[in-house]
Structures are given as structure tokens and as C-alpha cells.
CSV table of C-alpha atoms in Angstrom, one decimal:
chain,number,residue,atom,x,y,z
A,249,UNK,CA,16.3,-7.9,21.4
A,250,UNK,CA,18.5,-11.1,20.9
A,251,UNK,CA,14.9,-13.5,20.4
A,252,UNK,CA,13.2,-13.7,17.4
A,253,UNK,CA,10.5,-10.9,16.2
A,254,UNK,CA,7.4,-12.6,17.6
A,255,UNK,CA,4.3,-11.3,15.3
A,256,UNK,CA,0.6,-11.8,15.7
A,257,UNK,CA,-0.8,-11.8,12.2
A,258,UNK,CA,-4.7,-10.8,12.4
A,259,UNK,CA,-6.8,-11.6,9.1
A,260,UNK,CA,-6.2,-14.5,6.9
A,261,UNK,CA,-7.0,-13.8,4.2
A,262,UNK,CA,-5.9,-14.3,0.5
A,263,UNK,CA,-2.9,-11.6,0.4
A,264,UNK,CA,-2.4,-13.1,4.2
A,265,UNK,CA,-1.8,-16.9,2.7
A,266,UNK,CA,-0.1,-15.6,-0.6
A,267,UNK,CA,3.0,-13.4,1.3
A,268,UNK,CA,2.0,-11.7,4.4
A,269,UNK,CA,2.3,-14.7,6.1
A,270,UNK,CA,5.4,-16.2,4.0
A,271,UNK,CA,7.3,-12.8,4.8
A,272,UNK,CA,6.7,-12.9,8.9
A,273,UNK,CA,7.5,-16.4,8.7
A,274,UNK,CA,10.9,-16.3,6.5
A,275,UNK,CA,12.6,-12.9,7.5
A,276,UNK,CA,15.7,-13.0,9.5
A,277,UNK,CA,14.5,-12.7,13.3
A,278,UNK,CA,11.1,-12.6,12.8
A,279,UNK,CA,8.4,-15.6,13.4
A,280,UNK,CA,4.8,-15.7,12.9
A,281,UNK,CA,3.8,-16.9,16.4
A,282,UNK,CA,-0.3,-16.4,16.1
A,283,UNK,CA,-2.6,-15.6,13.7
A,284,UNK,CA,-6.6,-14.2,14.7
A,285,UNK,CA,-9.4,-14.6,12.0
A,286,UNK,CA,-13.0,-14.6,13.2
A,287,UNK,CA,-13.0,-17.4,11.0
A,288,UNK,CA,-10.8,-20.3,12.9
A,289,UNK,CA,-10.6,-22.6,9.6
A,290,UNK,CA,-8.6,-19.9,7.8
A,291,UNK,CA,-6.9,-18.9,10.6
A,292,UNK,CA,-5.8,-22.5,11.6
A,293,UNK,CA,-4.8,-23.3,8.1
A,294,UNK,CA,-2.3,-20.4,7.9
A,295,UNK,CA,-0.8,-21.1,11.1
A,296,UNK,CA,-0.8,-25.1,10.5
A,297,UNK,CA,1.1,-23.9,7.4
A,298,UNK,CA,3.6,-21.5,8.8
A,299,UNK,CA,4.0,-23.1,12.4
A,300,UNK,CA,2.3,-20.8,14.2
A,301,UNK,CA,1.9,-21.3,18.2
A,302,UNK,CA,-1.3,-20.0,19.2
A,303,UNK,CA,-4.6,-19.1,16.9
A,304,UNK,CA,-7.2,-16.5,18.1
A,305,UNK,CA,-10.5,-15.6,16.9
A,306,UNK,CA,-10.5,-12.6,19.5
A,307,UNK,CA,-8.0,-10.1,18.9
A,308,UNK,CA,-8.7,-8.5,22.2
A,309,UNK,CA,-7.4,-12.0,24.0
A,310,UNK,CA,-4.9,-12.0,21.3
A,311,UNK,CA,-3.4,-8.9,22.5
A,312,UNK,CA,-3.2,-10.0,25.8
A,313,UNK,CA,-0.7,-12.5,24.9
A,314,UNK,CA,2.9,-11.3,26.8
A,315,UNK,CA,4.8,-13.4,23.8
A,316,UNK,CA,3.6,-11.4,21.1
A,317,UNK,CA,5.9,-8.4,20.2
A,318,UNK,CA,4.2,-7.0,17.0
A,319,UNK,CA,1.1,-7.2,15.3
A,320,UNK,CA,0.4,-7.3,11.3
A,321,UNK,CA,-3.1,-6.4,10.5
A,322,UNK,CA,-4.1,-7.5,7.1
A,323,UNK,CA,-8.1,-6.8,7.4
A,324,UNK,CA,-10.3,-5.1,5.5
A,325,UNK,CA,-9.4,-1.4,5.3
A,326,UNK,CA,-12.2,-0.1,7.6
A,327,UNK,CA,-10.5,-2.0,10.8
A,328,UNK,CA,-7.1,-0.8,10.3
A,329,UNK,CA,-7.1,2.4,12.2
A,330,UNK,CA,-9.0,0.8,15.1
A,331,UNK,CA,-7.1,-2.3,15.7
A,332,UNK,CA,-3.9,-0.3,15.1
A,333,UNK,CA,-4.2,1.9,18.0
A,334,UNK,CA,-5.6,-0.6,20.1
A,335,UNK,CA,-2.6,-3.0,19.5
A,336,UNK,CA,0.0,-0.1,20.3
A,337,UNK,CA,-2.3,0.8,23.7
A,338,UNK,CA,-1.4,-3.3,24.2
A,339,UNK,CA,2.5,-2.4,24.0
A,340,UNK,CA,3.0,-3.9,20.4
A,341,UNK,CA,4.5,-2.9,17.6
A,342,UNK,CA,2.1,-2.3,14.8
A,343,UNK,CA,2.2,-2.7,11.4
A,344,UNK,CA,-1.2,-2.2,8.5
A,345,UNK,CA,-1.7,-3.0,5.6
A,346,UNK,CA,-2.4,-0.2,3.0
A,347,UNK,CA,-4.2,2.2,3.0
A,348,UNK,CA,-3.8,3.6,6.4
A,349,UNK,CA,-7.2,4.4,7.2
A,350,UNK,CA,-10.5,4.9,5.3
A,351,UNK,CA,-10.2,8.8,5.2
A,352,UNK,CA,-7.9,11.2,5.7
A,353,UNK,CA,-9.5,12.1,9.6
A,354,UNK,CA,-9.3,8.8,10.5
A,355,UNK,CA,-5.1,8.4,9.0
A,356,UNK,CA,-4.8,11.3,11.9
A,357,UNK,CA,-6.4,9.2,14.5
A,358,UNK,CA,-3.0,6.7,13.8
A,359,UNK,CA,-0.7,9.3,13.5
A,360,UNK,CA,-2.0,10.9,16.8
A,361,UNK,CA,-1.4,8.0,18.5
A,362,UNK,CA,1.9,6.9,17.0
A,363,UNK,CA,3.2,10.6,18.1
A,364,UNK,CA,2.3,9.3,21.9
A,365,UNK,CA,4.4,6.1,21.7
A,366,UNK,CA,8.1,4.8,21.3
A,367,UNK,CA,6.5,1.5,19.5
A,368,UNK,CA,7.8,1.1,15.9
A,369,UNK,CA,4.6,2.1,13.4
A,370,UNK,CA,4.4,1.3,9.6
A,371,UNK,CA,2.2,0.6,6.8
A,372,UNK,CA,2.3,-1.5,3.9
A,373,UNK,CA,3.4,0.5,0.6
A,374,UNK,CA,6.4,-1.9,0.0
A,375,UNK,CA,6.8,-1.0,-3.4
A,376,UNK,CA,9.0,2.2,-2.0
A,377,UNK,CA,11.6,-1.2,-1.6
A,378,UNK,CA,11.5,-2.1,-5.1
A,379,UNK,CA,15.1,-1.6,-6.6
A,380,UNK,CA,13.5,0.3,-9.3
A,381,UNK,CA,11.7,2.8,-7.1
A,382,UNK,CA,15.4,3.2,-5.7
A,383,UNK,CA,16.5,4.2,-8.9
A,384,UNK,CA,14.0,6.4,-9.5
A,385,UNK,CA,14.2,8.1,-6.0
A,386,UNK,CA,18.8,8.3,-6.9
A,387,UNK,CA,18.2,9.8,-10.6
A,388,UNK,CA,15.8,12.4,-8.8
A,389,UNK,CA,18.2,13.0,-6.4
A,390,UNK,CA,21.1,13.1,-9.1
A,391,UNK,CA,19.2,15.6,-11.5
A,392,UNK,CA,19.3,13.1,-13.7
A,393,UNK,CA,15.8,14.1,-14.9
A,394,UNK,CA,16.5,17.9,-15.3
A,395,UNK,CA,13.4,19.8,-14.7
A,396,UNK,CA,10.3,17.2,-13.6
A,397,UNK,CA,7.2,17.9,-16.5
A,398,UNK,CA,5.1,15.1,-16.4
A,399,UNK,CA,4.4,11.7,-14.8
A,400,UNK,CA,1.7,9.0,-16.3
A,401,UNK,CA,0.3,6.1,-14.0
A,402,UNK,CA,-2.4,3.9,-15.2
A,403,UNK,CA,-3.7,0.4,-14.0
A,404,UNK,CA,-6.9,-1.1,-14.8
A,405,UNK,CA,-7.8,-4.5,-14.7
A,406,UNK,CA,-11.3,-7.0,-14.5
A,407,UNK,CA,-12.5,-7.2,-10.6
A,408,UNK,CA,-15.8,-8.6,-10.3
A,409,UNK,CA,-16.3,-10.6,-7.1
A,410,UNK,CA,-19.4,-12.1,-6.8
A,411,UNK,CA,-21.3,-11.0,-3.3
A,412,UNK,CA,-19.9,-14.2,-1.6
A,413,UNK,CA,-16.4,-13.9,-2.9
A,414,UNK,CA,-13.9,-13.1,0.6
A,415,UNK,CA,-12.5,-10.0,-1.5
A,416,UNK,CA,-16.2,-8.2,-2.1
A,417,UNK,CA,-15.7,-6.0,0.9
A,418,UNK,CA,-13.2,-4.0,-1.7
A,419,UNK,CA,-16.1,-2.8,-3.4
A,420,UNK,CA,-17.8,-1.9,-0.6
A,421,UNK,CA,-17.0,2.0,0.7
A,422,UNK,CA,-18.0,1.6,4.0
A,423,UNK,CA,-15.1,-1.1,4.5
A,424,UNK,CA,-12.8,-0.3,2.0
A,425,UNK,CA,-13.0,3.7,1.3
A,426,UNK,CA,-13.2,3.4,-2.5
A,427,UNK,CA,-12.8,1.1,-5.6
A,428,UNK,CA,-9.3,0.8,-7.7
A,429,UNK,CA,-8.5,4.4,-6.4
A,430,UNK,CA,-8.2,3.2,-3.2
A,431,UNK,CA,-6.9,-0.2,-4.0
A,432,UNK,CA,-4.1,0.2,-6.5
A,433,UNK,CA,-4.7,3.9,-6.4
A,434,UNK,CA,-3.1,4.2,-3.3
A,435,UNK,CA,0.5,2.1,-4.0
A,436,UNK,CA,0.9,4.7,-7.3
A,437,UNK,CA,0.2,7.9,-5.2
A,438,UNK,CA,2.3,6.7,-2.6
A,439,UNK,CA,5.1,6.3,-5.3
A,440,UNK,CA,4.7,9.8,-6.3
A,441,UNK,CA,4.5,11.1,-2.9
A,442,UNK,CA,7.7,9.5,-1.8
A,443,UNK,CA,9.7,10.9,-4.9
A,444,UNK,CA,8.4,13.9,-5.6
A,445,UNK,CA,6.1,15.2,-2.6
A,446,UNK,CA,2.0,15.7,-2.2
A,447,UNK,CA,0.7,17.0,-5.4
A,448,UNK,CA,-0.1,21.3,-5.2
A,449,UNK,CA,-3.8,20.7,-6.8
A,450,UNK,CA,-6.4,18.0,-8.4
A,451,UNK,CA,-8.5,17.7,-10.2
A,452,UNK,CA,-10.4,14.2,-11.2
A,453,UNK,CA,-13.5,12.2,-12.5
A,454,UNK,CA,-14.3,9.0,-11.5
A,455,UNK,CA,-17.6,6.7,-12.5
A,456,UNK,CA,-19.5,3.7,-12.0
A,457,UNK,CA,-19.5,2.5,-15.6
A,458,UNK,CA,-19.8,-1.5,-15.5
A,459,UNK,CA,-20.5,-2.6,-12.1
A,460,UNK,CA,-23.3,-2.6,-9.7
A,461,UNK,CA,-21.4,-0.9,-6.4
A,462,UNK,CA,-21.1,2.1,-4.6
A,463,UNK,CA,-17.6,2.7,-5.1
A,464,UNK,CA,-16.2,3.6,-8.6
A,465,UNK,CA,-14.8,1.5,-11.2
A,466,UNK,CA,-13.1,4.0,-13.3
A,467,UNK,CA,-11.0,7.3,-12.6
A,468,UNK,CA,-9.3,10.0,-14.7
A,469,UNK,CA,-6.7,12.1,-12.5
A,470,UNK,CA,-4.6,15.2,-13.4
A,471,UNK,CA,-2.7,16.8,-10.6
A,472,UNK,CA,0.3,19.4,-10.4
A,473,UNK,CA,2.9,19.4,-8.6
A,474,UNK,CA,5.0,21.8,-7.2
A,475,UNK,CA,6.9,23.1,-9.8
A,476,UNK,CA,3.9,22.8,-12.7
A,477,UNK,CA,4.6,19.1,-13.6
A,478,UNK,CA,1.7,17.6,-14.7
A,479,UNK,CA,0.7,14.3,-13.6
A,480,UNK,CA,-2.1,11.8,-15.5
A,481,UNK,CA,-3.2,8.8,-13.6
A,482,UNK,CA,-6.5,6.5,-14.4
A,483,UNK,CA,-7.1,3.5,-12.8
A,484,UNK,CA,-9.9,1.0,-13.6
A,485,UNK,CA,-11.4,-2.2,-12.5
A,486,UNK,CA,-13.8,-3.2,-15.4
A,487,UNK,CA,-11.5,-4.2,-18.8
A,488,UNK,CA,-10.4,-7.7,-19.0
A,489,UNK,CA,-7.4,-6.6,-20.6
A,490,UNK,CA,-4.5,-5.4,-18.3
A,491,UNK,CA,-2.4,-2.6,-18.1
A,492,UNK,CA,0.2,-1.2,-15.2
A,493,UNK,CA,2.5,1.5,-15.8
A,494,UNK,CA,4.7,4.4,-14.2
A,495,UNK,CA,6.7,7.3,-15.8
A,496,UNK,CA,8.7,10.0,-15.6
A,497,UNK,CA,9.3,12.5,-17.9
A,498,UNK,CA,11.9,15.3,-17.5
A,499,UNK,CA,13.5,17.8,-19.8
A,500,UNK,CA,16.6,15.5,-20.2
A,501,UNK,CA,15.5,12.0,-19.5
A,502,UNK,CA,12.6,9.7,-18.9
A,503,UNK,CA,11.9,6.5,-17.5
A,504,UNK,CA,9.2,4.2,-18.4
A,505,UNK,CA,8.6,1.2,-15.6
A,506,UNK,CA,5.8,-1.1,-17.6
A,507,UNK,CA,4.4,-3.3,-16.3
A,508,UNK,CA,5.4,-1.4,-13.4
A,509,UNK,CA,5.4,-4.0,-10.8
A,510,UNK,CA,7.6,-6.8,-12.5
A,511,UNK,CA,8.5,-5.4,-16.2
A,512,UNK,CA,12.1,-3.9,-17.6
A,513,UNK,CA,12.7,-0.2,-17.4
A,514,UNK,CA,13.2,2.0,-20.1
A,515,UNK,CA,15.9,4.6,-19.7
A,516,UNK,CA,15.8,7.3,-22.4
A,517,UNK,CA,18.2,10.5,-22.0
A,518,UNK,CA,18.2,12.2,-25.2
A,519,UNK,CA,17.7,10.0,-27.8
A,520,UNK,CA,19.7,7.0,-26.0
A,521,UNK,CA,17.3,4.6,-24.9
A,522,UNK,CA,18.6,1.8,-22.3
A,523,UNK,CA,16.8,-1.4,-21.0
A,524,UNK,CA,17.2,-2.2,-17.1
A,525,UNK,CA,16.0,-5.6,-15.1
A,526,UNK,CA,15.7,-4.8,-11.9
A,527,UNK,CA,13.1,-7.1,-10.5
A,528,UNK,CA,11.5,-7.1,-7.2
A,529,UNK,CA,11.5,-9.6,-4.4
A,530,UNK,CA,10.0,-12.7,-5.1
A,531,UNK,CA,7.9,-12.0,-2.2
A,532,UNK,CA,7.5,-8.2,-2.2
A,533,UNK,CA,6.7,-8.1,1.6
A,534,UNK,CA,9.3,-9.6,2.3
A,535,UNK,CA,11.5,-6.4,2.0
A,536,UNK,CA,8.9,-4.6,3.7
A,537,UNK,CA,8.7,-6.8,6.9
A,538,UNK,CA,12.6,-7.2,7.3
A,539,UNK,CA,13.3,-3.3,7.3
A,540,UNK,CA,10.3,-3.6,9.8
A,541,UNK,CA,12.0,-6.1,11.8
A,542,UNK,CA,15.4,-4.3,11.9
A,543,UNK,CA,14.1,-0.8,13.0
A,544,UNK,CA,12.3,-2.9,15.7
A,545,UNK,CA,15.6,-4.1,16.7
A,546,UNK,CA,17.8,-0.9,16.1
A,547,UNK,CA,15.4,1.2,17.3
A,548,UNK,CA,14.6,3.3,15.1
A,549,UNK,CA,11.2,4.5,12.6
A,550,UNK,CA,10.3,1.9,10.4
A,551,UNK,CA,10.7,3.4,6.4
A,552,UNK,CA,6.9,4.4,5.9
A,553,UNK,CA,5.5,5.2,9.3
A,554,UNK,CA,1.7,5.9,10.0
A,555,UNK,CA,2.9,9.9,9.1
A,556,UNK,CA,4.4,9.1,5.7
A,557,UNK,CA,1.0,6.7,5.0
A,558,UNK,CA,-1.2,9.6,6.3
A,559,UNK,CA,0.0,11.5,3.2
A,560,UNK,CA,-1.6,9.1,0.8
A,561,UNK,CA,-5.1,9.4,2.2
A,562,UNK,CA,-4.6,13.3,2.5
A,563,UNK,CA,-4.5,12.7,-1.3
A,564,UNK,CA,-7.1,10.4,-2.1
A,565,UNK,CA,-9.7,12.5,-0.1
A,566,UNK,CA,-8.5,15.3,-2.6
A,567,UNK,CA,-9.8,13.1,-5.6
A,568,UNK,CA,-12.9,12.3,-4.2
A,569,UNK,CA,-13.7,15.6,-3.2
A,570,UNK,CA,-12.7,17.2,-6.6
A,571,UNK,CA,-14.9,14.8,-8.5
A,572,UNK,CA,-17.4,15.0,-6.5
A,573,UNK,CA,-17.9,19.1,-6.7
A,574,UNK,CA,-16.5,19.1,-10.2
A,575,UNK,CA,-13.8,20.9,-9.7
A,576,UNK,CA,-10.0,21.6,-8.8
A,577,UNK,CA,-9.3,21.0,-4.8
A,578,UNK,CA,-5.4,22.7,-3.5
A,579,UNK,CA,-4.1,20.3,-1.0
């Protein structure tokens, strides 16, 4: 493929402007060459900005366009599985933002159909690019940990849109599956899935505490994995404080990531405690969209595929599930 990655972004919206479209439009070999938004002022802006070639407010017609090569769908979460599989039965290469699908049943659907096709498939959990998650993923692989025992995640933040905010249809189930579990719930579980595997059991609470929606806005979380670690996670959307962190325990070291997306890591073996920078990207798709753009070109899987994403929603169905019968659900 000695041209440029052509891609046809579809949804313009705010992660879209802030480094969707920056990434597709500054990786080696790739070029944002259309962008689709049933709302042409958005979509014409991003394009305007990025030099985009053509702008669509059909994504049908947009997939009938021979120059397009690959499509990026960054829409709300309920039209990802849909306009995924339609875009690979168009003969592009397809890659979705997280989470996959709304449910685990409907995560099959894309894997099903990524099974069936050569075209390269992958979803958006770019934080398994972050050079911390790469030291993570070497310590486990070193034994640096010893035996795994527990791992902590918690987020929680203040998300209130107001009904006519562009973002409300997060807090809407229909279109977005769920509240922060779904949201930010989904990068941490991801995390954990690609280090240490899909969790054995869960058990979890979630509530609608200070909003009016029909998704929650707080969770508690305990899993196990295999092997008995114990894993705590809680993830809110209705403090105005802030709070994002990761770790690892083991029986010989532990690593604290805090806050997990941009802060220092804490490296404790023993009673030695080191301090490591390693920060992301400055755009963190960026990563994301370039190891996309070389297994297009090598020909080869992209590093999450629709399979690997599947697992994620396998897992949030679990949580849902166990709080809503009150109980513990095996996976």
C-alpha cells in the first residue's frame, strides 16, 4: 500500500475535534480524507480544520466512496456495532471507538463478522499503548510482582450535562449501555484484562445517588481473578473532586500509577520505593491510530481487535447482572 491511509472519520464530535481527528490527520501514512456527521456544521468544521476532501452527512453514500480505505467511527456507543459491520461489508477497514458494543450479544455480532473478513478490525482502548501499561504488562511477565494479591482502580469525577449538552447521550442507556462503568469503566477493565486476563467471578453494587438518569452514577466492584487476587474498583460520576488511579499489589512488589492517565509511578519492592515518569503521548490516539495504520499496511491484526474488545463487555455485563440480582455472577 505505498499511498497514504485514506480514513473516513464518522461523528464529530468533541473527542473527534480534541484527537481523533488530530491522530488520523498527523500519523505517518494516514490522512483524514472525509468526515460524516448528521450535523454538516460540525462535520465541515473538522474537515475545514484537518483538510479533509469530502464531507457526508450519509454514511451509507460515505461508504460508497472507492478512496476511502478505513473508517473511524466515533459515535455514540449504540451505533458502533452497526456501522462497524456495515463499513467492513463496504470493503473498509474499521476501527470504533470504546466500548465495542452496548452488550456483550451485540460485541459478538462484531466479532462474528470480523471472523468472516481479511479487513484489519480494532477498537479504541489505547491506554494498552501507554509506556506505563508496557511496564506493567514486562514486570508481570518478569515475575517482578511475585504472586498477584490485589489490584485497586477507582475514578470518579463531576458529569452533569445538561439535556442539550452534545455529550447527554452518555447518560442515556439505550445509547451508551451505562454510566461511568461503561465510560471510564471500560478503559480500567480493559487494563486488567490485558495484563492479567477476564476476572473468575463479580460481584458489584452500583446506584443512582445524585442524578436524575437511568444509568448509574456510582459503582462498588470486587472481582477475583484466577488465582484468588482480589480486585476493588469504584467508579463515580457525581463528586466535584477528582480521583484516577491503578495498582498492583504482589507479594514482592507494587506499583501505584496515580493519576493513572498522566501521573508518576510508584515502584515499591520491599521497602525500596522508586518514582518513574513515563508519560503518555501528547495525543493518546495517536499511538493507537499508527499501530492501526501499520497492521493495515503489514498485514497483519491490529493490537486490540473486535475479539480482544469483546472481552471488556463480556465483563461489564457481569457487573450489571451481579448488581442487579445481588449477588456473585462466574464469568
Amino acid at each position: 500500500m505505498p499511498d497514504d491511509l485514506k480514513w473516513l472519520l464518522v461523528g464529530a464530535g468533541d473527542i473527534a475535534r480534541k484527537r481523533v481527528a488530530p491522530a488520523l490527520a498527523g500519523t505517518d501514512s494516514s490522512r483524514l480524507y472525509a468526515v460524516c456527521d448528521n450535523v454538516v456544521k460540525r462535520a465541515r468544521e473538522i474537515g475545514g480544520e484537518f483538510g479533509s476532501e469530502s464531507i457526508f452527512t450519509d454514511y451509507s453514500e460515505a461508504l460508497k466512496n472507492d478512496a476511502v480505505d478505513a473508517v473511524y467511527i466515533a459515535t455514540p456507543v449504540g451505533l458502533h456495532v452497526p456501522m462497524a459491520i456495515q463499513a467492513l461489508e463496504a470493503g473498509k477497514h474499521v476501527l470504533v471507538e470504546k466500548p465495542l458494543g452496548l452488550t456483550a450479544k451485540e460485541a459478538a455480532l462484531a466479532v462474528e463478522k470480523e471472523k468472516e473478513t481479511p479487513l484489519v478490525t480494532g477498537c479504541a482502548y489505547y491506554r494498552r499503548f501507554y509506556p506505563g501499561y508496557r511496564m506493567l504488562r514486562d514486570m508481570l511477565a518478569e515475575g517482578e510482582f511475585g504472586k498477584i494479591v490485589l489490584v485497586r482502580m477507582a475514578y470518579f469525577s463531576n458529569f452533569d450535562p445538561d439535556p442539550d449538552d452534545p455529550k447527554y447521550w452518555r447518560v442515556v442507556r439505550s445509547k451508551s449501555g451505562g454510566g461511568p462503568i461503561s465510560d471510564m469503566g471500560t478503559h480500567m477493565f480493559d487494563a486488567i484484562i490485558g495484563l492479567l486476563g477476564l476476572p473468575e467471578s463479580v460481584q458489584a453494587m452500583t446506584a443512582t445517588i445524585d442524578r436524575d438518569w437511568d444509568v448509574e452514577d456510582s459503582s462498588s466492584i470486587l472481582m477475583r481473578l484466577e488465582g484468588g487476587a482480589q480486585v476493588t474498583a469504584s467508579f463515580h460520576w457525581n463528586s466535584k473532586t477528582w480521583v484516577h488511579m491503578f495498582e498492583i499489589v504482589g507479594t514482592e512488589a507494587k506499583v501505584l500509577w496515580q493519576p493513572y492517565d498522566s501521573g508518576k509511578i510508584v515502584k515499591t519492592v520491599g521497602r525500596n520505593v522508586e518514582e518513574i515518569e513515563l508519560p503518555p503521548a501528547a495525543n493518546v490516539h495517536q499511538p493507537l491510530v499508527g499501530d492501526f495504520v501499520e497492521a493495515v499496511r503489514e498485514g497483519r491484526r491490529a493490537q486490540v481487535t473486535f475479539e480482544e474488545a469483546a472481552k471488556t463487555n463480556v465483563l461489564v455485563d457481569a457487573v450489571y447482572r451481579a448488581a442487579e440480582k445481588h449477588c456473585e455472577v462466574c464469568l
